């Protein structure tokens, strides 16, 4: 099973995990969050990311789901990326996390496709979806 690590500003990752746990009725295994904060140096954050990757990886790989590409925490995480071993998707949302949790037995490249589709598919303009007439905004 592929491990998942959420890498976000503050407690966003923990909140997403809590929401997923609520929806699924249990805490999924091999799932963790790292909260980036301004109190840590980039080097401390990189060490924390590396430690958590080592703890989570059981040989099937780790997919990091992060909030913002180009922020310090994602820049620090990039040094640990290894094709088909440790990969990262940014723009994490709850539909992306749920999709990733449901398809963790696939290969990492296939899981990435499923997670991306779940994340993008979860972004909907509700008024356009329920009432396709033009709305004067």
Coordinates of C-alpha atoms in Angstrom, one line a residue, residues 12-104:
X12 CA -4.6 22.1 7.2
X13 CA -3.3 18.6 6.7
X14 CA -4.4 17.4 10.1
X15 CA -7.9 18.9 9.4
X16 CA -8.1 17.1 6.1
X17 CA -7.1 13.8 7.7
X18 CA -9.7 14.4 10.4
X19 CA -12.3 15.0 7.7
X20 CA -11.3 11.8 5.8
X21 CA -11.4 9.8 9.1
X22 CA -15.0 11.1 9.7
X23 CA -16.1 10.2 6.2
X24 CA -14.5 6.8 6.2
X25 CA -15.4 5.9 9.8
X26 CA -11.8 4.9 10.6
X27 CA -8.3 6.3 10.6
X28 CA -6.5 5.1 7.4
X29 CA -3.1 3.5 8.0
X30 CA 0.1 4.9 6.6
X31 CA -1.2 8.5 6.5
X32 CA 0.4 11.4 8.2
X33 CA 0.6 15.2 8.1
X34 CA 3.4 17.7 8.5
X35 CA 2.5 21.2 9.5
X36 CA 4.8 23.9 8.1
X37 CA 5.3 26.9 10.3
X38 CA 7.5 30.0 10.5
X39 CA 9.2 28.9 13.7
X40 CA 11.3 26.3 11.9
X41 CA 14.2 26.9 9.6
X42 CA 14.0 25.3 6.1
X43 CA 16.7 22.9 7.2
X44 CA 14.6 21.8 10.3
X45 CA 11.6 21.4 8.1
X46 CA 13.5 19.3 5.6
X47 CA 14.8 17.0 8.4
X48 CA 11.2 16.6 9.6
X49 CA 10.0 15.7 6.1
X50 CA 12.8 13.2 5.6
X51 CA 12.2 11.5 9.0
X52 CA 8.4 11.2 8.3
X53 CA 9.1 9.8 4.8
X54 CA 11.4 7.2 6.3
X55 CA 8.7 6.3 8.9
X56 CA 5.9 6.0 6.3
X57 CA 7.6 4.2 3.5
X58 CA 7.0 0.5 3.6
X59 CA 8.5 -0.2 0.2
X60 CA 5.5 0.7 -2.1
X61 CA 6.3 4.4 -2.2
X62 CA 5.0 7.6 -0.7
X63 CA 2.8 10.2 -2.3
X64 CA 3.0 13.7 -0.7
X65 CA -0.1 15.8 -1.1
X66 CA 0.8 19.4 -0.5
X67 CA -1.0 22.7 -0.5
X68 CA 1.1 25.3 -2.3
X69 CA 3.8 24.6 -4.9
X70 CA 6.8 26.8 -4.5
X71 CA 6.3 27.5 -0.8
X72 CA 9.2 26.7 1.5
X73 CA 7.8 23.3 2.6
X74 CA 7.3 22.1 -1.0
X75 CA 10.7 23.4 -2.0
X76 CA 12.3 21.5 0.9
X77 CA 10.3 18.3 0.0
X78 CA 11.4 18.4 -3.7
X79 CA 14.9 17.2 -2.7
X80 CA 13.4 13.9 -1.6
X81 CA 11.4 13.2 -4.8
X82 CA 12.3 10.0 -6.6
X83 CA 10.3 8.9 -9.7
X84 CA 8.1 6.0 -8.8
X85 CA 9.2 6.1 -5.2
X86 CA 8.4 9.5 -3.6
X87 CA 6.3 11.9 -5.6
X88 CA 4.3 15.0 -4.8
X89 CA 1.1 16.6 -6.0
X90 CA 0.2 20.2 -4.9
X91 CA -3.2 21.8 -4.6
X92 CA -4.5 19.2 -2.1
X93 CA -8.2 19.2 -1.3
X94 CA -10.5 16.7 0.4
X95 CA -11.7 15.1 -2.8
X96 CA -8.1 14.5 -3.8
X97 CA -7.3 12.9 -0.4
X98 CA -10.3 10.7 -0.5
X99 CA -9.5 9.5 -4.0
X100 CA -5.9 8.8 -3.0
X101 CA -7.0 6.8 0.0
X102 CA -9.3 4.7 -2.1
X103 CA -6.7 3.8 -4.7
X104 CA -3.5 3.3 -2.7

